[in-house]
Short mmCIF file of C-alpha atoms and ligand atoms in Angstrom, two decimals:
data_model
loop_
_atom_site.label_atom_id
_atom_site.label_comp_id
_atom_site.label_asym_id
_atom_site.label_seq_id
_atom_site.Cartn_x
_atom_site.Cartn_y
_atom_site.Cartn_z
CA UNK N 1 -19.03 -1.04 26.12
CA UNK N 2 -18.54 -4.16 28.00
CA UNK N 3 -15.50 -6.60 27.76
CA UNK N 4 -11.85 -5.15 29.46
CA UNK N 5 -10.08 -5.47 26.06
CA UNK N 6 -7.39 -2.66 25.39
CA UNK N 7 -9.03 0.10 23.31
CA UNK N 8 -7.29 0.55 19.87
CA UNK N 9 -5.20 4.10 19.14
CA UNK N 10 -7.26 5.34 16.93
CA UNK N 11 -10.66 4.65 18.49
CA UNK N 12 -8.96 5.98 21.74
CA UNK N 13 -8.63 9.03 19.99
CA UNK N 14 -11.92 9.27 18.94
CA UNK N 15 -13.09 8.52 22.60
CA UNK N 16 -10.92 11.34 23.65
CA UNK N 17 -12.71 14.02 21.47
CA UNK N 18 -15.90 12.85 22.62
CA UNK N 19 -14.97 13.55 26.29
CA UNK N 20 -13.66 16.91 25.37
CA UNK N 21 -16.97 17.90 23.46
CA UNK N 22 -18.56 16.49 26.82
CA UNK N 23 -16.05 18.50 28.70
CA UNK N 24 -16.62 22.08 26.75
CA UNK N 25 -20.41 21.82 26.36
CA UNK N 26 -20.93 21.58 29.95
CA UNK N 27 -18.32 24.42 30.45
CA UNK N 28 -20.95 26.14 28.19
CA UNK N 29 -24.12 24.87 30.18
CA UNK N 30 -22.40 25.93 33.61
CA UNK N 31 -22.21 29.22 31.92
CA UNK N 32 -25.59 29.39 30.49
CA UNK N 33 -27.08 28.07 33.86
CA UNK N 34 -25.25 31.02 35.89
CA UNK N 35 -26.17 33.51 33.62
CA UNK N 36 -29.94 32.34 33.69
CA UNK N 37 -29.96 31.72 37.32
CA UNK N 38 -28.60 35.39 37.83
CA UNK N 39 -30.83 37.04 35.18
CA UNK N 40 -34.16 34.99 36.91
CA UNK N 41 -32.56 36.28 40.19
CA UNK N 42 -31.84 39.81 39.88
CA UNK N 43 -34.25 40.97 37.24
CA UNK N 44 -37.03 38.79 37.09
CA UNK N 45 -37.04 37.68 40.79
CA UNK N 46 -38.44 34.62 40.75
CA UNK N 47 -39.42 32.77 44.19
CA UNK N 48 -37.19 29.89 43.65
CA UNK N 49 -34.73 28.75 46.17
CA UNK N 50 -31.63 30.13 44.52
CA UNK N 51 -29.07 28.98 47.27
CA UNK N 52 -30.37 26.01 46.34
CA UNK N 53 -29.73 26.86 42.89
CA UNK N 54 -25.96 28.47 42.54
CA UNK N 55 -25.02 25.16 45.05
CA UNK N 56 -26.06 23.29 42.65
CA UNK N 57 -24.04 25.21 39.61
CA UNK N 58 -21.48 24.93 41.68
CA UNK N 59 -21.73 21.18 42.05
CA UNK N 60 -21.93 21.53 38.17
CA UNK N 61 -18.47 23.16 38.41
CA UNK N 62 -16.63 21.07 40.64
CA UNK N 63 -17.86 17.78 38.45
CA UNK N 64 -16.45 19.32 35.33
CA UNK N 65 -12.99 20.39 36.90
CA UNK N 66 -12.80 16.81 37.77
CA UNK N 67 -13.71 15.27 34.91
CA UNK N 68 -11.55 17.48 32.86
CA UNK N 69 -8.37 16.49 35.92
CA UNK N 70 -9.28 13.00 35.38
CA UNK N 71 -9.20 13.22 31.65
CA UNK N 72 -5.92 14.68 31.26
CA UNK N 73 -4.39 11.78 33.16
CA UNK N 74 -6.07 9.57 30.89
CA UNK N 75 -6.00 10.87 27.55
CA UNK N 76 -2.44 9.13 26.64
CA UNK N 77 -4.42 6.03 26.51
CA UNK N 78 -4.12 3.91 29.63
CA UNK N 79 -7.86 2.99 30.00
CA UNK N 80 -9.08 -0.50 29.18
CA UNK N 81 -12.71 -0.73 27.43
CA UNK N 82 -14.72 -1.35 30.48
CA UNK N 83 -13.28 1.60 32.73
CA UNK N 84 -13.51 4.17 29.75
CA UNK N 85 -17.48 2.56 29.84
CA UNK N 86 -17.18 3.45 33.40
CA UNK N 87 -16.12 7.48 32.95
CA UNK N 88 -18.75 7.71 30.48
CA UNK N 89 -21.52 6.28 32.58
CA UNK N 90 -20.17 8.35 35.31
CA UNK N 91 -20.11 11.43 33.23
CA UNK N 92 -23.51 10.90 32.10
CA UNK N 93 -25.23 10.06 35.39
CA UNK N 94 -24.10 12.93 37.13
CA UNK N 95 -25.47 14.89 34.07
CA UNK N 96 -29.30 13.17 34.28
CA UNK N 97 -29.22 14.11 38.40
CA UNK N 98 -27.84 17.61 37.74
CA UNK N 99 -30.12 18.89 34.94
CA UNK N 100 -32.72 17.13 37.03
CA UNK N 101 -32.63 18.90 40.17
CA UNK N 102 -31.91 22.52 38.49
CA UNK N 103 -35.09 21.89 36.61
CA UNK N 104 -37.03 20.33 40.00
CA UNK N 105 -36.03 23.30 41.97
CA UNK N 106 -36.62 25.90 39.15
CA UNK N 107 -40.46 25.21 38.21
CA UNK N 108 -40.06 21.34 37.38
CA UNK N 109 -42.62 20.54 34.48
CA UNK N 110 -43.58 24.77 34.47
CA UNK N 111 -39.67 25.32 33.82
CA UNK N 112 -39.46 25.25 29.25
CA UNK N 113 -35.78 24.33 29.71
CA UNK N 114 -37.21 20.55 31.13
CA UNK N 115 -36.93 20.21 27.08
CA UNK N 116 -33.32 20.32 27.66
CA UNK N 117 -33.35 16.55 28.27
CA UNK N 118 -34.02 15.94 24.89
CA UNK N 119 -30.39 17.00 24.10
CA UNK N 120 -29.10 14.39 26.76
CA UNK N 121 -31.17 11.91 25.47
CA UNK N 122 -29.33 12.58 22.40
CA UNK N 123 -25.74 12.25 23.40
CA UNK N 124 -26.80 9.04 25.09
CA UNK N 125 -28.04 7.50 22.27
CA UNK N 126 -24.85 8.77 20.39
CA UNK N 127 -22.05 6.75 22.58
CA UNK N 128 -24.65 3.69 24.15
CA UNK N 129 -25.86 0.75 22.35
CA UNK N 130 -29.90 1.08 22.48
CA UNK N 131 -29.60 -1.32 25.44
CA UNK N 132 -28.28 1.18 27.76
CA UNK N 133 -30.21 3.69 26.08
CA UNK N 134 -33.24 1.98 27.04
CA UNK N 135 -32.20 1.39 30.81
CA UNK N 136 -31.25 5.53 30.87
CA UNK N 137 -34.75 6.46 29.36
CA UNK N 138 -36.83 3.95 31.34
CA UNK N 139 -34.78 5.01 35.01
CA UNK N 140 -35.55 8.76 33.63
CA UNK N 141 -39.10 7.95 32.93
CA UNK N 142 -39.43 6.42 36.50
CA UNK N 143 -38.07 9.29 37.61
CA UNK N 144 -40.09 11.91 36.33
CA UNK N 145 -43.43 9.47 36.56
CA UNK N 146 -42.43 9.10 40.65
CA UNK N 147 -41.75 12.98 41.08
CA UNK N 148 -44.60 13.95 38.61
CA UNK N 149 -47.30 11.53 40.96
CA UNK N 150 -45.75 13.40 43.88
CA UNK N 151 -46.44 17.07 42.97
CA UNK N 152 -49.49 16.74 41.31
CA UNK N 153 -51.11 13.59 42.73
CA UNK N 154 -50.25 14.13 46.60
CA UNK N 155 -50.33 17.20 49.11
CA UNK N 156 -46.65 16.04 49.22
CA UNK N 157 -44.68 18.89 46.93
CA UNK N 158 -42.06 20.19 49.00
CA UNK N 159 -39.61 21.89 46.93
CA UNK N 160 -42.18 22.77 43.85
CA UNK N 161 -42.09 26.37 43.22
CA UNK N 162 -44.11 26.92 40.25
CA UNK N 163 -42.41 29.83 37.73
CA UNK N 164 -43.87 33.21 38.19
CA UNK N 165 -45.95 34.11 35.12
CA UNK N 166 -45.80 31.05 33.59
CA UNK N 167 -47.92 28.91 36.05
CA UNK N 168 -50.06 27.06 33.53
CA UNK N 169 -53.52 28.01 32.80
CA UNK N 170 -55.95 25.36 35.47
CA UNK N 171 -57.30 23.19 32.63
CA UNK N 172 -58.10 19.72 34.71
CA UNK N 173 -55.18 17.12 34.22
CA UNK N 174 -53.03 19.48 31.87
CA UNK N 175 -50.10 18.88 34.28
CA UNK N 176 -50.38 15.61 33.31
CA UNK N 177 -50.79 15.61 29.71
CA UNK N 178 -47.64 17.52 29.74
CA UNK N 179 -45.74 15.30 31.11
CA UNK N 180 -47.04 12.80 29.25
CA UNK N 181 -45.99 14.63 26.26
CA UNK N 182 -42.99 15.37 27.53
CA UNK N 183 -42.09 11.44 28.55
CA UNK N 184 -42.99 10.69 24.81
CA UNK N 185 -40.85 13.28 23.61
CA UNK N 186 -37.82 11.53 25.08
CA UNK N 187 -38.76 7.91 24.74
CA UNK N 188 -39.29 8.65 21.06
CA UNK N 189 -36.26 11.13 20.50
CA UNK N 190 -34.27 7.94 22.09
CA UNK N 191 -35.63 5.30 19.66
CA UNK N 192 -35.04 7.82 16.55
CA UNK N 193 -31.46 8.65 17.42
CA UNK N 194 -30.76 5.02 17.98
CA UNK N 195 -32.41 3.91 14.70
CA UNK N 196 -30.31 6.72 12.91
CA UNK N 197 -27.34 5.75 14.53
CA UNK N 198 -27.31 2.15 13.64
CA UNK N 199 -28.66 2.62 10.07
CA UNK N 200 -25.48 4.79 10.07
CA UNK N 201 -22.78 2.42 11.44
CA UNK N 202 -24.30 -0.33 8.98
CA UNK N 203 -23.63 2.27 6.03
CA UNK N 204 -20.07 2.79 7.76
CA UNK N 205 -19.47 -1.03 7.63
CA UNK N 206 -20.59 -1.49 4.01
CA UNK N 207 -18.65 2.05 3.25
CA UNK N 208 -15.29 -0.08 4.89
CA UNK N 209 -16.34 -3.69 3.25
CA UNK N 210 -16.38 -1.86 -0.32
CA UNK N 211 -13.15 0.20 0.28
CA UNK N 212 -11.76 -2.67 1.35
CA UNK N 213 -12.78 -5.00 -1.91
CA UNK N 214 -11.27 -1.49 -3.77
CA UNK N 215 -8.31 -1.86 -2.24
CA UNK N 216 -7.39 -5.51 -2.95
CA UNK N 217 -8.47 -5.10 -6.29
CA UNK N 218 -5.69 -2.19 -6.87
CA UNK N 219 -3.87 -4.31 -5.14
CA UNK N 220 -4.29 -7.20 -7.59
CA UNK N 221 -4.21 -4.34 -10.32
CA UNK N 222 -0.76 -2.89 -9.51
CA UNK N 223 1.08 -6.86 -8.53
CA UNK N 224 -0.31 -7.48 -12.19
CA UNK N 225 1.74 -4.15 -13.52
CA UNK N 226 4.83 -5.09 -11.76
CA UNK N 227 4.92 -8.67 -13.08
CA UNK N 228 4.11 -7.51 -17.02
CA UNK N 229 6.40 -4.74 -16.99
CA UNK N 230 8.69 -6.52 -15.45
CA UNK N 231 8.51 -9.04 -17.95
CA UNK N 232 8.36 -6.27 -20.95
CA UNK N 233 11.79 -4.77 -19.39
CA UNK N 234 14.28 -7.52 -20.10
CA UNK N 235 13.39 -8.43 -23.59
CA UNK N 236 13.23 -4.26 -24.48
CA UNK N 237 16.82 -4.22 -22.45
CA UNK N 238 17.99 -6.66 -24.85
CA UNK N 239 16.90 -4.93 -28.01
CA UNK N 240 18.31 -1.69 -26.75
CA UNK N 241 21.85 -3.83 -26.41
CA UNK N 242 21.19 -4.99 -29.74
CA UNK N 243 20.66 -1.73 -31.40
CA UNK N 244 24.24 -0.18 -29.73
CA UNK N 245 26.30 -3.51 -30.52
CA UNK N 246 25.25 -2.53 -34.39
CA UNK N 247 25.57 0.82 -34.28
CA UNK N 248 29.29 0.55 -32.96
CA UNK N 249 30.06 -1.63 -35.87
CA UNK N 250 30.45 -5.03 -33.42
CA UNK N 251 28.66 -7.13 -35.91
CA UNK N 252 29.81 -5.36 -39.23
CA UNK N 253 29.51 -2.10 -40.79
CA UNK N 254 25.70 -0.56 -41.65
CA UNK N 255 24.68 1.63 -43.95
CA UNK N 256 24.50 4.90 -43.04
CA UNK N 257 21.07 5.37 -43.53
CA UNK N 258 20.23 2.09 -41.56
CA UNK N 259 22.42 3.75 -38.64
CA UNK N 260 19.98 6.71 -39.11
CA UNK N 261 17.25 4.44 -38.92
CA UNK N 262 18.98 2.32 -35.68
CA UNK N 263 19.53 5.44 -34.26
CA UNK N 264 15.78 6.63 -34.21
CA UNK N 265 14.66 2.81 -33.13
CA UNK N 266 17.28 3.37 -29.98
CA UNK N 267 15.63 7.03 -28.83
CA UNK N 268 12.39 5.69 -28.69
CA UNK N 269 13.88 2.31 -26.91
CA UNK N 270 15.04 4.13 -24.74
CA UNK N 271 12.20 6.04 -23.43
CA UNK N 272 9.51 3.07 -23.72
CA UNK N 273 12.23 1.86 -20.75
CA UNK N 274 11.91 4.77 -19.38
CA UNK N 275 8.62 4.60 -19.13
CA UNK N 276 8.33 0.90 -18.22
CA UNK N 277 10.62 2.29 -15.26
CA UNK N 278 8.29 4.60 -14.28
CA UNK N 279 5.72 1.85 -14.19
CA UNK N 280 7.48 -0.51 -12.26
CA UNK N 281 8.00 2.08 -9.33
CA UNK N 282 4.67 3.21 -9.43
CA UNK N 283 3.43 -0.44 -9.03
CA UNK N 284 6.24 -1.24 -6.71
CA UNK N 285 5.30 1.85 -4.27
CA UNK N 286 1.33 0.88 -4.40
CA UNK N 287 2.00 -3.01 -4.00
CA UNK N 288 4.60 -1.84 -1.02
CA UNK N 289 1.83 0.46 0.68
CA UNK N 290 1.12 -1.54 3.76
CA UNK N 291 4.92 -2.95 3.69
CA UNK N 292 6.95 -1.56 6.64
CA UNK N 293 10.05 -0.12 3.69
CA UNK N 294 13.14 -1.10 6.17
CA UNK N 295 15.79 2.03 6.46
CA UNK N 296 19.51 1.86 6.40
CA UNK N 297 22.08 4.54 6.57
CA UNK N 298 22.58 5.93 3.88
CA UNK N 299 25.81 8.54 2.55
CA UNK N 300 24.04 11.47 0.16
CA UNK N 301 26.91 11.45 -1.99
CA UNK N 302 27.41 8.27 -2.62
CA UNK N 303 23.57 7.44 -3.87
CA UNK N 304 23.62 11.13 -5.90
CA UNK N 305 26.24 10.00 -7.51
CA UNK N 306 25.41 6.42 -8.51
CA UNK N 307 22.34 8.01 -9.71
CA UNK N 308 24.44 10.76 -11.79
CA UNK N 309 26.80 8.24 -13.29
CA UNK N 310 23.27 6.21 -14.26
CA UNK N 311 21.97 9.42 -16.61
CA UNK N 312 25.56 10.85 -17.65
CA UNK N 313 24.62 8.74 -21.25
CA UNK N 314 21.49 10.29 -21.61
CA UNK N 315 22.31 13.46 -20.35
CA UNK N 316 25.46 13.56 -22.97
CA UNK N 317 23.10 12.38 -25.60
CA UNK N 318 20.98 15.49 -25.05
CA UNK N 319 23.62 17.79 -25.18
CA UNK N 320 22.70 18.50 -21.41
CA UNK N 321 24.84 19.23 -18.78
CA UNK N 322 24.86 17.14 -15.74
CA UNK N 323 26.77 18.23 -12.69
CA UNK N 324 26.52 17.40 -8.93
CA UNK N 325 27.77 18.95 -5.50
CA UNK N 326 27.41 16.73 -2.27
CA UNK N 327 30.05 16.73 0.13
CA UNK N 328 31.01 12.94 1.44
CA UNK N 329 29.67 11.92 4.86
CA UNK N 330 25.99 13.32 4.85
CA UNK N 331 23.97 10.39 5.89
CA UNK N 332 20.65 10.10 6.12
CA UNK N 333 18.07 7.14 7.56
CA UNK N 334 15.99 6.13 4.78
CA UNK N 335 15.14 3.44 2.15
CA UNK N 336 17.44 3.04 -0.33
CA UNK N 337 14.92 1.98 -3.38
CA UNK N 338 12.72 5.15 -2.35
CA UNK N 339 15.85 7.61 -2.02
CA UNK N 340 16.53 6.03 -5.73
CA UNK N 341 13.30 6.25 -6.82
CA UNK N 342 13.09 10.25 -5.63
CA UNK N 343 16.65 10.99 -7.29
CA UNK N 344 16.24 9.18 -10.87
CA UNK N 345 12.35 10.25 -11.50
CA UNK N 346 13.42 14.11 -10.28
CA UNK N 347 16.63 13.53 -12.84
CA UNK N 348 15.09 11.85 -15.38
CA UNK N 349 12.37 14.87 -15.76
CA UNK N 350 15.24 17.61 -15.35
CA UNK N 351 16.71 16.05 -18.66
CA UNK N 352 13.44 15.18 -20.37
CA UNK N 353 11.86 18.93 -20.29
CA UNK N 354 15.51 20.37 -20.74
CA UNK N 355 16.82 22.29 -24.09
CA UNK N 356 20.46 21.06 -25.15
CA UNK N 357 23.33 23.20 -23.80
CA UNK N 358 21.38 24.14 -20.22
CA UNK N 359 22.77 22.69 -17.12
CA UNK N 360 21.11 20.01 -14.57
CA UNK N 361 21.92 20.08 -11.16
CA UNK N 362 21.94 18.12 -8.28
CA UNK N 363 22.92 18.78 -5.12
CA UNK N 364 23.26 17.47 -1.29
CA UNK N 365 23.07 19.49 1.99
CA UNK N 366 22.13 19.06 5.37
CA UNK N 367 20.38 21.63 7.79
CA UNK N 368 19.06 21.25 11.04
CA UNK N 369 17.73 17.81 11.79
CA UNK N 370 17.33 17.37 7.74
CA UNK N 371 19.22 16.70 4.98
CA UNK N 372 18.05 18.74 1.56
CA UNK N 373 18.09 17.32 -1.95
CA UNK N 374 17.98 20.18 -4.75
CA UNK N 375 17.14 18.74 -8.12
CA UNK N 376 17.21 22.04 -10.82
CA UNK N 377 17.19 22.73 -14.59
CA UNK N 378 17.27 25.45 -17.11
CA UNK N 379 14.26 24.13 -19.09
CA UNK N 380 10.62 24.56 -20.29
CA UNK N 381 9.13 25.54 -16.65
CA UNK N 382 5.73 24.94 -15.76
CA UNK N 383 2.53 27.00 -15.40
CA UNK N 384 1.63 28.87 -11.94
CA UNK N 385 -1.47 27.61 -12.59
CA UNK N 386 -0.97 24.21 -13.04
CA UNK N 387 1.96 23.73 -10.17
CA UNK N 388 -0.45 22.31 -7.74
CA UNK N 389 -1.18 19.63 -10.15
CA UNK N 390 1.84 18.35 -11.24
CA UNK N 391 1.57 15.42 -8.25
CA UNK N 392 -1.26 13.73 -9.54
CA UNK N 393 -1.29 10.46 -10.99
CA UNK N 394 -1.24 10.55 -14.67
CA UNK N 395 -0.95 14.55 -14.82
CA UNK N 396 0.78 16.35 -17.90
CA UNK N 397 1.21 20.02 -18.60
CA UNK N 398 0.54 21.20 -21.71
CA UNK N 399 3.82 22.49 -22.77
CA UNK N 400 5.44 19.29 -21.80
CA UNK N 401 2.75 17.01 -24.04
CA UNK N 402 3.74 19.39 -26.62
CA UNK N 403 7.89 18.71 -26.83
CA UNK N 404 7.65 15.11 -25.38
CA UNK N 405 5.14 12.70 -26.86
CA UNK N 406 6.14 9.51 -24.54
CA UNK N 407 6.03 10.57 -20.19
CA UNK N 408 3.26 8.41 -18.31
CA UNK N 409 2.43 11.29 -15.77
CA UNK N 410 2.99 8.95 -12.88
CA UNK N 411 6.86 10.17 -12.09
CA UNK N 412 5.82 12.81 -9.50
CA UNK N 413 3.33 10.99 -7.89
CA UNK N 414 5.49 8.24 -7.25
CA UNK N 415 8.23 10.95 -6.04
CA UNK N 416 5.54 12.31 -3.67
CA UNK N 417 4.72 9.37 -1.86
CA UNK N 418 8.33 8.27 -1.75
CA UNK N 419 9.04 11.39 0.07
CA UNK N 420 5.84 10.88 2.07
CA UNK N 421 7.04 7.36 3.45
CA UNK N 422 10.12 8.87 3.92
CA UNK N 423 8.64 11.46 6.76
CA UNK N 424 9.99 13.97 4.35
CA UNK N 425 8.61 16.99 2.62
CA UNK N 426 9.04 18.59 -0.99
CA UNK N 427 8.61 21.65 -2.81
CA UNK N 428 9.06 23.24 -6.42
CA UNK N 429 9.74 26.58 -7.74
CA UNK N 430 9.41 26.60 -11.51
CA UNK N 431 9.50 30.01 -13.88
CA UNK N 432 8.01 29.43 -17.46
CA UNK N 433 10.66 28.79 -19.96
CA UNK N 434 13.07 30.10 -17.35
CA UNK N 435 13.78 26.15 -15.30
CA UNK N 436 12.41 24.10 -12.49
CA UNK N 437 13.58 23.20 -9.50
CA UNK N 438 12.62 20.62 -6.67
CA UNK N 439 13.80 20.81 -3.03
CA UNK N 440 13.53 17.48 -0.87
CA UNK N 441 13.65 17.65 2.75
CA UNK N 442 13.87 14.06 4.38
CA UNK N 443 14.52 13.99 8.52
CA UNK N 444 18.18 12.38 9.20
CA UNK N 445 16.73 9.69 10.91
P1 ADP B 1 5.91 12.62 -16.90
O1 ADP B 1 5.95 11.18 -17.23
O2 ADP B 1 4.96 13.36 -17.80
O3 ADP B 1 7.24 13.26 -16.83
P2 ADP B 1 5.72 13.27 -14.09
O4 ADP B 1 4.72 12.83 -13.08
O5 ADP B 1 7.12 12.92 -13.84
O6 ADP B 1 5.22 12.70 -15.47
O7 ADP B 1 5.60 14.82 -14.21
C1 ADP B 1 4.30 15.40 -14.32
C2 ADP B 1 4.36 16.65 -15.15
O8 ADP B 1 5.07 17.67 -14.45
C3 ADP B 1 5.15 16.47 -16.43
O9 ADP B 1 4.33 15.98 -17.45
C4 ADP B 1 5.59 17.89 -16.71
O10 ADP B 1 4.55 18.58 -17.32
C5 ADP B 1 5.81 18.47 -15.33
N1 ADP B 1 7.23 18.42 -14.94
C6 ADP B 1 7.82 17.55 -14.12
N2 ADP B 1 9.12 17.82 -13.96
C7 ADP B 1 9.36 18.91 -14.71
C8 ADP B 1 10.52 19.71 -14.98
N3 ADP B 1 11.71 19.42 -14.44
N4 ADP B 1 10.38 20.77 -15.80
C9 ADP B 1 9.20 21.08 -16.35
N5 ADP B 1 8.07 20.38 -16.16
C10 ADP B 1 8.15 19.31 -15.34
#
């Protein structure tokens, strides 16, 4: 813990809950200890100085008040490295000289609960590098060695009260094999949870090094989308442009069969852009993940309706129609690709799994500190069973692989984690056969 570098957030958080584990489990030894001390008191009445005893709970208290005081003046991060070190060697200490004198003054190495260091031992190991670990066991092994040599090697045990009953049976030196069994216990118990934890943070680091490769490789994987599709876009925008100049006649009159033909070659044109579309903002949101997407204000009606005068073609050609309410002056702090990304993959999809004559509507409202986006239709519906799985990447229902052959099952996961960069929220009601209908809720700023 050395150094008096700034902690990071997130590890600051993860300091915090350690403290406040710290914090509650000695809430729960004070409580044990009382209710020990007063059972050993009042029922068994053991010969043990219990003034000595419920002062020393006390003490127990009075620490914990003011660790938990000093934490919750600290917890908003304000600590460098070295003085957090500090509150946890503090916290720890006063731990070691506690449990120690409860024990010495209840029975020392006669008292079972001396076992209980095995648990600090533990905790140690869990926030100290093995260095400190080592110092902690070797002062605690001193410690108990010096105090051991003094009650059972010298006439010298003044506070020793041996527990009534459980006085152990006089084999020669057994006072001392116990201890020496217990000193093992907590030298080993301190090398194994040190071993474990370090064959645990070098799993971690490989765990991060591997997500990491993972990462820049779907990095590398969706910049490599972006650029083909990219590239397949303009040439397929061209033949599209094509197609309509012939079928208006432009370059000479066709056949009407041919027209049939053109006419065919321009639906499915049309949707392999679609899809391409879809492609592009799917690798555009993944290559933008760690990219900070800068927010302007932005007027609801204004970007609904760019977007509706976009699909009135399409919508037209589908005998679907397309309406929109927003009144003007609704603004909201976003991005303006992601806001267009939300509104044309949520339209796009009303019109795609949409039977001619329904309606598709989109509408604009704010409420509160949010402004609400309603995207419905009067079409196929989806399953209450498969609702929750409509975000996924590359999901399809069945019904809609049935009516629409082309649809790369990415639109709604891009949608989602539009609306997720967004701060926003989303939700969909859908009745089979009956319509769909998605609700948007991004904060105003
Ligand atoms: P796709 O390319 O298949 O449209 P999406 O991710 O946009 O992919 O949508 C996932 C699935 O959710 C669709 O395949 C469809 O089954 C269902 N879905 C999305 N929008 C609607 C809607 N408006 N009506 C009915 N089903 C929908």
């Amino acid at each position: 813990m050395g150094g008096s570098s700034k902690i990071d957030s997130s590890e600051y958080t993860d300091l915090n809950r350690v403290i406040r584990w710290f914090i509650g489990l000695r809430w729960a030894a004070a409580v044990g200890v009382l209710a020990a001390l007063v059972f050993g008191h009042v029922s068994i009445r053991y010969s043990f100085n219990f003034t000595v005893l419920y002062v020393l709970t006390g003490i127990l208290v009075l620490m914990n008040s003011g660790f938990a005081l000093y934490y919750g003046r600290i917890k908003r991060g304000n600590l460098s490295r070295k003085e957090m070190g500090i509150f946890f060697h503090v916290q720890i200490c006063s731990d070691y000289v506690l449990l120690f004198l409860l024990i010495y003054f209840s029975g020392f190495l006669n008292n079972p609960f001396i076992f209980y260091f095995v648990f600090h031992i533990m905790l140690t190991a869990f926030i100290f590098p093995s260095r400190v670990v080592f110092y902690y066991v070797l002062a605690l092994v001193l410690v108990f060695s010096l105090f051991m040599g003094i009650e059972y090697g010298t006439d010298f045990g003044l506070f020793f009260r041996g527990l009534a009953g459980l006085r152990p049976v006089e084999i020669p030196g057994q006072s001392v094999l116990f201890g020496l069994s217990l000193l093992t216990t907590l030298i080993l118990t301190a090398y194994l949870v040190t071993r474990i934890k370090i064959r645990i943070v070098e799993r971690g680091k490989k765990i991060e090094f591997e997500l990491n490769r993972y990462k820049s490789l779907d990095k590398a994987k969706s910049n490599f989308i972006l650029q083909v599709t990219h590239e397949l876009r303009g040439p397929l925008a061209a033949v599209k442009g094509y197609h309509e100049m012939i079928l208006k006649g432009i370059t000479g009159n066709i056949a009407e069969k041919t027209g049939d033909t053109l006419k065919k070659a321009t639906r499915r044109t049309k949707n392999l852009l679609t899809i391409i579309d879809e492609m592009i903002d799917y690798a555009y949101m993944k290559s933008e993940d760690e990219v900070h997407f800068t927010k302007i204000e932005i007027d609801m009606h204004d970007i609904i309706q760019n977007n509706i005068e976009y699909f009135e073609n399409l919508a037209q050609e589908r005998g679907i129609k397309l309406v929109f309410s927003c009144r003007k002056n609704i603004k909201v702090y976003a991005n303006r690709d992601l806001l267009n990304i939300i509104i044309s993959n949520l339209i796009t999809n009303a019109l795609r799994y949409s039977k001619p004559d329904s309606k598709v509507s989109v509408n604009g409202d704010e409420g509160g500190d949010e402004v609400h986006l309603l995207v419905r239709d009067e079409g196929i519906g989806i399953e209450e069973d498969e609702l929750e799985n409509i975000f996924e990447e590359f999901y399809r229902t069945r019904k809609a692989r049935e009516i629409e052959r082309d649809g790369t099952g990415l639109g709604l996961s891009i949608v989602k984690k539009a609306v997720d960069s967004l701060g926003g929220r989303l939700a969909v009601y859908s009745e089979l056969d009956k319509g769909t209908s998605f609700h948007i809720y991004l904060p105003k700023t």
